[in-house]
PDB file of C-alpha atoms in Angstrom:
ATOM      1  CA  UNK L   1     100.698 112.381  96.802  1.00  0.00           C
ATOM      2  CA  UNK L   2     101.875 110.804  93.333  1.00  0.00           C
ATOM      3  CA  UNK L   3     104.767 108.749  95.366  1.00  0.00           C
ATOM      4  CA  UNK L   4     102.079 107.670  97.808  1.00  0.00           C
ATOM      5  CA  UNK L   5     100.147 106.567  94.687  1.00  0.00           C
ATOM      6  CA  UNK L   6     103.148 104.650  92.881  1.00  0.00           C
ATOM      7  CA  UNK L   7     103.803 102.864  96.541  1.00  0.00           C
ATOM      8  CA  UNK L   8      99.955 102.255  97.086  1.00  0.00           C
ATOM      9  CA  UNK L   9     100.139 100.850  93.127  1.00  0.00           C
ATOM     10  CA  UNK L  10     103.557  98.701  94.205  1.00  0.00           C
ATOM     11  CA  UNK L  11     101.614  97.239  97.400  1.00  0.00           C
ATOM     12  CA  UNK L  12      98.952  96.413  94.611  1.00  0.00           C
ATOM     13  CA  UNK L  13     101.463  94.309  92.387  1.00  0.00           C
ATOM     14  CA  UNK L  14     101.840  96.526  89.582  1.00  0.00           C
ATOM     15  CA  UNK L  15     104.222  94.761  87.443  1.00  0.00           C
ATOM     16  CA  UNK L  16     106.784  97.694  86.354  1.00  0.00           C
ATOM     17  CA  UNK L  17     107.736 100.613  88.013  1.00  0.00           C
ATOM     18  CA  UNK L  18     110.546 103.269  87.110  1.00  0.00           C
ATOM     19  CA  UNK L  19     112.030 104.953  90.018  1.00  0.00           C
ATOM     20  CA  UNK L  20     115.741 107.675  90.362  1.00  0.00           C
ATOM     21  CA  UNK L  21     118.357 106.076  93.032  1.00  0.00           C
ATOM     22  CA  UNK L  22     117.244 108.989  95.428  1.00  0.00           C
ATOM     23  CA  UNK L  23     113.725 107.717  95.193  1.00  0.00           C
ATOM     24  CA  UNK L  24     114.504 104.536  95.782  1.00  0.00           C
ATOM     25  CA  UNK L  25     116.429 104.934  98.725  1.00  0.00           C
ATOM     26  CA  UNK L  26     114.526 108.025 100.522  1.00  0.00           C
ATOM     27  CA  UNK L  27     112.659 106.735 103.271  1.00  0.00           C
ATOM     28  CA  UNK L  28     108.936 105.916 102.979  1.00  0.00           C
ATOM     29  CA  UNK L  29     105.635 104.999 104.738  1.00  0.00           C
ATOM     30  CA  UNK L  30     105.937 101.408 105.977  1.00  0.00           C
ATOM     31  CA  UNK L  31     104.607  99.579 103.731  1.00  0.00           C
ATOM     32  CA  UNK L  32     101.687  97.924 106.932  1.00  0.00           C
ATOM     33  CA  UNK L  33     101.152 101.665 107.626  1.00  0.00           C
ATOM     34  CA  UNK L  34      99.866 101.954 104.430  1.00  0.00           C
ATOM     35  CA  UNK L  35      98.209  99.079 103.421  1.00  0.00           C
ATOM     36  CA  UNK L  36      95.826  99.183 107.380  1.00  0.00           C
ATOM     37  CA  UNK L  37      95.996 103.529 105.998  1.00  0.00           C
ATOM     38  CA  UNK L  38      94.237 102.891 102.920  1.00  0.00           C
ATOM     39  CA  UNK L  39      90.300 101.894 102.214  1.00  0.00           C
ATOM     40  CA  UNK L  40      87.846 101.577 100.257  1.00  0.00           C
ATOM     41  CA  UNK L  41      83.994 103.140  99.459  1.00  0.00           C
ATOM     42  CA  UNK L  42      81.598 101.014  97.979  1.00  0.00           C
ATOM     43  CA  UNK L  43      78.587 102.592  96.232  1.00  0.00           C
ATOM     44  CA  UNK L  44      75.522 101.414  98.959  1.00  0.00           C
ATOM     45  CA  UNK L  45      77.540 100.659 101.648  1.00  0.00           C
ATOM     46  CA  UNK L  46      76.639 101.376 105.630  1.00  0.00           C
ATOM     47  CA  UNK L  47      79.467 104.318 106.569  1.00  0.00           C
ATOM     48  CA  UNK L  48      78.901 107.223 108.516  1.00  0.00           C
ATOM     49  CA  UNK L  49      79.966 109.689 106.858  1.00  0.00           C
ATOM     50  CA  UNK L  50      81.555 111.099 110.404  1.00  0.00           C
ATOM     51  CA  UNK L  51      83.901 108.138 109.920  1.00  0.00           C
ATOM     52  CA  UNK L  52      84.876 108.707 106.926  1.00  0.00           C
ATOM     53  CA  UNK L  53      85.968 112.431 108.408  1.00  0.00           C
ATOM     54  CA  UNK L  54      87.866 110.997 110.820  1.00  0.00           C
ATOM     55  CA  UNK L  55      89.751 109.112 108.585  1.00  0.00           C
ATOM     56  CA  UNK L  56      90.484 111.588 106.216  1.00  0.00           C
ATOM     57  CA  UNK L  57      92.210 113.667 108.889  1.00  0.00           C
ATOM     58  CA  UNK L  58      93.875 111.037 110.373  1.00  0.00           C
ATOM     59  CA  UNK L  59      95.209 110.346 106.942  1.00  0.00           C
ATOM     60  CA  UNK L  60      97.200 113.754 106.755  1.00  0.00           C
ATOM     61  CA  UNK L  61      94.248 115.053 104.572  1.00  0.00           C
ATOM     62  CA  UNK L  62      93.356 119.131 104.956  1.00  0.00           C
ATOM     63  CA  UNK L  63      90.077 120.610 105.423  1.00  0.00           C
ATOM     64  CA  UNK L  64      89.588 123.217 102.890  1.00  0.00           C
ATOM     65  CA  UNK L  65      86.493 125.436 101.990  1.00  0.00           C
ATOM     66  CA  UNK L  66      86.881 123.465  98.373  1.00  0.00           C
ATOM     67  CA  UNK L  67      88.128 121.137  96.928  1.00  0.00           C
ATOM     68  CA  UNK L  68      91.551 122.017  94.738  1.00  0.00           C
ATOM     69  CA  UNK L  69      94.460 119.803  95.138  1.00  0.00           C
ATOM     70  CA  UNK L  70      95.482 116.548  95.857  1.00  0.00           C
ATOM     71  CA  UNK L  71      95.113 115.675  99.900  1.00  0.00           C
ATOM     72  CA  UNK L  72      92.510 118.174 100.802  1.00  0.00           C
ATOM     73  CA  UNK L  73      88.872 117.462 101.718  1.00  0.00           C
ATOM     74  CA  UNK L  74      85.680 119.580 102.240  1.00  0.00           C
ATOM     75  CA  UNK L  75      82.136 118.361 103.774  1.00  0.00           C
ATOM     76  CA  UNK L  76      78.698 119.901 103.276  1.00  0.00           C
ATOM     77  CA  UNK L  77      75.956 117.889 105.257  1.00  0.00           C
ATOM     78  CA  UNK L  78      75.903 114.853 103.594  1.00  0.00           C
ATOM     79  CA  UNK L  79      77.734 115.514 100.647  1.00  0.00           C
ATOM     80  CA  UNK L  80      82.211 114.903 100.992  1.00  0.00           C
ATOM     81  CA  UNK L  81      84.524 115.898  98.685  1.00  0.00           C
ATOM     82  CA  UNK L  82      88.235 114.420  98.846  1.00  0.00           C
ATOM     83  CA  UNK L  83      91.041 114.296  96.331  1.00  0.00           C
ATOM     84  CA  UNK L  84      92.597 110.349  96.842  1.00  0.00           C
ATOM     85  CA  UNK L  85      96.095 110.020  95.684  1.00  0.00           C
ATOM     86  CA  UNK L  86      94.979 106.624  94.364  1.00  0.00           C
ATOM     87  CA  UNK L  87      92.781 108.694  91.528  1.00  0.00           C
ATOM     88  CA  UNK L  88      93.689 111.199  89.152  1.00  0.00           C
ATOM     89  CA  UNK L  89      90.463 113.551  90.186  1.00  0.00           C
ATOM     90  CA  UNK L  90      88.960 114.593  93.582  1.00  0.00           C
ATOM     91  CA  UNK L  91      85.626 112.579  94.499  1.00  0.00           C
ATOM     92  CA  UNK L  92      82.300 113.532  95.556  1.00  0.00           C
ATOM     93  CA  UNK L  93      80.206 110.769  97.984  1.00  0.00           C
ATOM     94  CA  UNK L  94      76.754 111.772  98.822  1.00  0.00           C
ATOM     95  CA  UNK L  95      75.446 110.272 102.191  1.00  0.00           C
ATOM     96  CA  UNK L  96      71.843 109.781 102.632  1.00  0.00           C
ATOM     97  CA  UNK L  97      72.238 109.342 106.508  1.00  0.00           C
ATOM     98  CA  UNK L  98      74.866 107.168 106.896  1.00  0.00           C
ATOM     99  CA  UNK L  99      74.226 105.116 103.569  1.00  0.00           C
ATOM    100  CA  UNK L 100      76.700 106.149 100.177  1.00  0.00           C
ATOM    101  CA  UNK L 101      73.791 107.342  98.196  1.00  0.00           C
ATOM    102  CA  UNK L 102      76.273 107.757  95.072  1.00  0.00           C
ATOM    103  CA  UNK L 103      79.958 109.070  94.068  1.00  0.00           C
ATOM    104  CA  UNK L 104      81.789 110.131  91.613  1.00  0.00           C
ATOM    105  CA  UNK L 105      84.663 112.178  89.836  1.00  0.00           C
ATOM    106  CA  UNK L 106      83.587 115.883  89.505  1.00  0.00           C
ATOM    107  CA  UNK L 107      85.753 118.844  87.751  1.00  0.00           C
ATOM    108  CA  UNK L 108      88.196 121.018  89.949  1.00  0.00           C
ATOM    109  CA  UNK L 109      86.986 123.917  87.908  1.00  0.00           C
ATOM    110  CA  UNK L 110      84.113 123.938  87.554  1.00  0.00           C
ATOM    111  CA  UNK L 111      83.068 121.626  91.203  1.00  0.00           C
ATOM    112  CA  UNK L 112      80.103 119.568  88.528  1.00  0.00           C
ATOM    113  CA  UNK L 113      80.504 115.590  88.120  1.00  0.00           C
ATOM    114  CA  UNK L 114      82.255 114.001  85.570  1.00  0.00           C
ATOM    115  CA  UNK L 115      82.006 110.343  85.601  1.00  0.00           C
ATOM    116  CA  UNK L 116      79.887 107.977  88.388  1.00  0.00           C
ATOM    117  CA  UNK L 117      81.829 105.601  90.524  1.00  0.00           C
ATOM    118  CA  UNK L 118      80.521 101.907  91.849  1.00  0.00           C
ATOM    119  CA  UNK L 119      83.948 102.333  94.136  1.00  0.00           C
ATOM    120  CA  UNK L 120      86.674 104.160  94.902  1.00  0.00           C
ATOM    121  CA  UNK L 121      90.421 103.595  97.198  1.00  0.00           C
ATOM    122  CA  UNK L 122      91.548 106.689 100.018  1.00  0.00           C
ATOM    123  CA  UNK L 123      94.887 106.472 100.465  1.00  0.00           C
ATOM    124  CA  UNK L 124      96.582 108.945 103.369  1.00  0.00           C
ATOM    125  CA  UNK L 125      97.611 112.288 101.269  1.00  0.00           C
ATOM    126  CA  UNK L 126     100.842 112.246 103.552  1.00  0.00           C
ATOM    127  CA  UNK L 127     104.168 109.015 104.295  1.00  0.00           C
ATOM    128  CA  UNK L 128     104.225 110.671 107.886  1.00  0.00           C
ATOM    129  CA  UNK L 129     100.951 110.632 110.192  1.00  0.00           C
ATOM    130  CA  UNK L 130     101.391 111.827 113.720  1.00  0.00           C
ATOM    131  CA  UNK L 131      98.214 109.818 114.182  1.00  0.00           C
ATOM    132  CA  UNK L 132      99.783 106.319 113.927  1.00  0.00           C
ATOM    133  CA  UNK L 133     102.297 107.866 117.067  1.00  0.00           C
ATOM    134  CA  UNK L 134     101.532 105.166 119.874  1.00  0.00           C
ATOM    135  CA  UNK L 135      98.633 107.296 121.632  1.00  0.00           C
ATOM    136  CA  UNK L 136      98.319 109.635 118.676  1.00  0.00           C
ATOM    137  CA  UNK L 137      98.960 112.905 117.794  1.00  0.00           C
ATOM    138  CA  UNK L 138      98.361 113.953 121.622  1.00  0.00           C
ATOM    139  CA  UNK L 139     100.709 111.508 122.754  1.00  0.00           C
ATOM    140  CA  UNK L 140     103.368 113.097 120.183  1.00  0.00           C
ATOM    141  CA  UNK L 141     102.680 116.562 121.025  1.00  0.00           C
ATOM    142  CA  UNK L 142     103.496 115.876 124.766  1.00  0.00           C
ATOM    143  CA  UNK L 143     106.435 113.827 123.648  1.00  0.00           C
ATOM    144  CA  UNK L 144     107.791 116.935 121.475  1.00  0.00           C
ATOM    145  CA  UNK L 145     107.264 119.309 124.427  1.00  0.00           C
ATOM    146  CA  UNK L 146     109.349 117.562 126.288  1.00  0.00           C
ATOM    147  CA  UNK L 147     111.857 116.853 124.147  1.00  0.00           C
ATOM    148  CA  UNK L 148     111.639 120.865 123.940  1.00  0.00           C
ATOM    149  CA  UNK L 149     112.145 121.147 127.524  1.00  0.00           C
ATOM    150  CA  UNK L 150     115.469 118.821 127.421  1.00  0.00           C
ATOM    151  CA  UNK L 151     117.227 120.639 124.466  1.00  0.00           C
ATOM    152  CA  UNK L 152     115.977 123.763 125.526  1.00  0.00           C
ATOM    153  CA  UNK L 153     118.230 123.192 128.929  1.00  0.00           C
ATOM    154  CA  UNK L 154     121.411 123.523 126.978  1.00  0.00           C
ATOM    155  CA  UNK L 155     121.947 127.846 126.842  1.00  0.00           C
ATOM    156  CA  UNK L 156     124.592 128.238 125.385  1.00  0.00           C
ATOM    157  CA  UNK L 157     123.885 127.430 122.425  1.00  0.00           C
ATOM    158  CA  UNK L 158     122.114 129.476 119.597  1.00  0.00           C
ATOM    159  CA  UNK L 159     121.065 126.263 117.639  1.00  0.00           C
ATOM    160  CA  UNK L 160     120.114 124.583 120.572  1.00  0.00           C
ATOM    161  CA  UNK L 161     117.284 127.363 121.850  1.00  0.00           C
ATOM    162  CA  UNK L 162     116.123 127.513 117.955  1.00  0.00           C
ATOM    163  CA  UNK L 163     115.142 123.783 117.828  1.00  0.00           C
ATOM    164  CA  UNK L 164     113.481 124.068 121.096  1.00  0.00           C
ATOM    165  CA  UNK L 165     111.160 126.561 119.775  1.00  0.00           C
ATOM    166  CA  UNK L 166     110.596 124.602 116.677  1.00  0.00           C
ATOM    167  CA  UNK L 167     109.484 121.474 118.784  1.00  0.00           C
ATOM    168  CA  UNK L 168     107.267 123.948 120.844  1.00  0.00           C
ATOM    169  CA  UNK L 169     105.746 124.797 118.012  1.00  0.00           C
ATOM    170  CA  UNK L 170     105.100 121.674 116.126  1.00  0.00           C
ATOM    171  CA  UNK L 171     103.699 120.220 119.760  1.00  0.00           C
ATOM    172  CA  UNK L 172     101.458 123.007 119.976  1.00  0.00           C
ATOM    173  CA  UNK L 173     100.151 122.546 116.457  1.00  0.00           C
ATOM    174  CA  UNK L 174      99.407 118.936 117.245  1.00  0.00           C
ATOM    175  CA  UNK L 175      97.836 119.765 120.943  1.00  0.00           C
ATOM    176  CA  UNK L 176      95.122 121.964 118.573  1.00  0.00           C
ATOM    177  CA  UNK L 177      94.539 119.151 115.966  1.00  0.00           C
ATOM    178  CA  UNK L 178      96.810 121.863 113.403  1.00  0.00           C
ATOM    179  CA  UNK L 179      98.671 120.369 110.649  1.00  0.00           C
ATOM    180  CA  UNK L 180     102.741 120.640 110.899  1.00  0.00           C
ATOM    181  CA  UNK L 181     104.794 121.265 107.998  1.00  0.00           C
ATOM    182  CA  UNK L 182     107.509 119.253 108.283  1.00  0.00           C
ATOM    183  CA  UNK L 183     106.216 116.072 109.950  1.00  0.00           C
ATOM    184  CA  UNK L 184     109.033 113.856 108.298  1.00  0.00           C
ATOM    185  CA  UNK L 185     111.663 115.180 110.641  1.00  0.00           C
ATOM    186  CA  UNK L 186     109.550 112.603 113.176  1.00  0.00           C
ATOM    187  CA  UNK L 187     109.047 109.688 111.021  1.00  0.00           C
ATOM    188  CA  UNK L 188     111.588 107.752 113.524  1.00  0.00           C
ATOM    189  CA  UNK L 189     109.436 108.749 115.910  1.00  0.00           C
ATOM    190  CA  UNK L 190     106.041 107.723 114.604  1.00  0.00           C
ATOM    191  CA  UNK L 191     107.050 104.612 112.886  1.00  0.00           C
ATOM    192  CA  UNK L 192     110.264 103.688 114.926  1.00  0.00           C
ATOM    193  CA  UNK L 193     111.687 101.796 111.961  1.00  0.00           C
ATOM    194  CA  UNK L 194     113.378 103.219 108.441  1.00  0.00           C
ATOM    195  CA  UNK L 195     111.656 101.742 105.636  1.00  0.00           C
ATOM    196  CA  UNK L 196     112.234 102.802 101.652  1.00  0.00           C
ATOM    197  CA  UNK L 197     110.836 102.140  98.415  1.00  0.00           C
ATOM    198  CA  UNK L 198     112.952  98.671  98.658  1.00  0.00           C
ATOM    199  CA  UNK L 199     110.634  97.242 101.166  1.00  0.00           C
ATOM    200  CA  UNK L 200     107.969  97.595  98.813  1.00  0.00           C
ATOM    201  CA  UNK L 201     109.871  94.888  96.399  1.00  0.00           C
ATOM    202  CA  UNK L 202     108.365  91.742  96.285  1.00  0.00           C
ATOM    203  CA  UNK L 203     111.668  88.778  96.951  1.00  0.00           C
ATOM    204  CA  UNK L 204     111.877  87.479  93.324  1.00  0.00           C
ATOM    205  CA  UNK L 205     112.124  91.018  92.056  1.00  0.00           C
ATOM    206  CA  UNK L 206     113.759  91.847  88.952  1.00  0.00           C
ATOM    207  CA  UNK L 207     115.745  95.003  89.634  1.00  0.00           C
ATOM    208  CA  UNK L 208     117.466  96.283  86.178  1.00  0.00           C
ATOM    209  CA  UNK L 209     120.012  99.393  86.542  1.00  0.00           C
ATOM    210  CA  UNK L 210     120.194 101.609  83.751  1.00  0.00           C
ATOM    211  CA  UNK L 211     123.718 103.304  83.681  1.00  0.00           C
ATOM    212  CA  UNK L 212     125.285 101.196  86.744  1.00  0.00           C
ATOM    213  CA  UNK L 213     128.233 103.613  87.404  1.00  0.00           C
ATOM    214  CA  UNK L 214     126.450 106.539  87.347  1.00  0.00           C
ATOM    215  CA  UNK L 215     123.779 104.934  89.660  1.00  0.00           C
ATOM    216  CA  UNK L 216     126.240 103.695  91.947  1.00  0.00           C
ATOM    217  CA  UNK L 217     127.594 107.289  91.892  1.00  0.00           C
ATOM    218  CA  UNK L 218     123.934 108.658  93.436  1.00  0.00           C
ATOM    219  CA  UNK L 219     123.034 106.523  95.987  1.00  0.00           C
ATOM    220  CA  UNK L 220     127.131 107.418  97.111  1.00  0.00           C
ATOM    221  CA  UNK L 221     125.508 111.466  96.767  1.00  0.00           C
TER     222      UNK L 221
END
């Protein structure tokens, strides 16, 4: 969730940013993915607080009895809680009907405000979301299964009938709406395109290596 916030701040134009070789060059969100991902709640506005559900799980976000971690998200009535990788603390909006009534930062510990909020950005707590699959997640599931079906044709092979299973599995997670653990093994899928942090550089970039050899030498690793 902190790399979704650095790429979220890079989309932003924040003028510095540190990064390793290997996180430059892993591959990333698309940077359009993420900027039509992410929105934002203004104190007052008209949003139903359904939508902003629907968004949340479309976003990778977990539902969770409370609150804890980065990327999870718990409704009560009118009152959701969701921790945004854009912020450094989980947020509480309170809906009267489908008007923000108020929001703010509240404690992990002990679940009581902290600070009040006129505004706050939700970024997607996940870089891969089955969701953006053309037809969604369903569409994905059946796609898995039947990739299943076509490596699960080859028998004589060990490795073969163990990835089959694994794609059963993951499209039976995503047939029940179930979150998959390793979603980034079908970011070519979803996104059909390889994009890394070096997308995110604007063209007159200043890029300064420190230690050039030994640079070189990681993005070789």
């Amino acid at each position: 969730q902190k790399r979704i916030g650095a790429l979220y701040a890079l989309l932003s134009g924040a003028p510095v940013v540190v990064v390793t070789a290997a996180g430059l060059l892993l591959r990333a969100i698309p940077p359009e993915a993420l900027r039509r991902t992410a929105f934002t709640i203004e104190d007052g506005a008209q949003l139903p607080p359904e939508d902003v559900e629907d968004a949340l799980l479309r976003g990778g976000y977990t539902r969770s009895g409370q609150v804890e971690g980065a990327g999870q998200f718990t409704r009560r009535g009118g009152i959701l809680d969701f921790f945004s990788p854009a912020h450094d603390a989980p947020v509480r909006v309170e809906f009267w009907g489908d008007e923000v009534n108020s929001m703010g930062f509240f404690d992990i510990a002990s679940q009581r405000r902290t600070e009040t909020l006129s505004s706050c950005i939700v970024l997607p707590a996940a870089e891969t979301l089955p969701s953006y699959y053309k037809g969604g997640a369903s569409a994905l599931s059946e796609r898995l299964g039947a990739l299943a079906d076509r490596v699960g044709r080859r028998k004589d092979s060990a490795l073969a009938e163990k990835l089959a299973a694994s794609l059963r599995e993951d499209a039976e997670k995503l047939a029940n709406y179930a979150e998959i653990g390793s979603a980034d093994r079908y970011a070519n899928l979803i996104y059909g395109e390889t994009k890394t942090v070096l997308d995110y550089l604007p063209e007159d970039a200043v890029v300064v290596m420190d230690q050039p050899s030994r640079t070189a030498e990681r993005v070789r690793e």
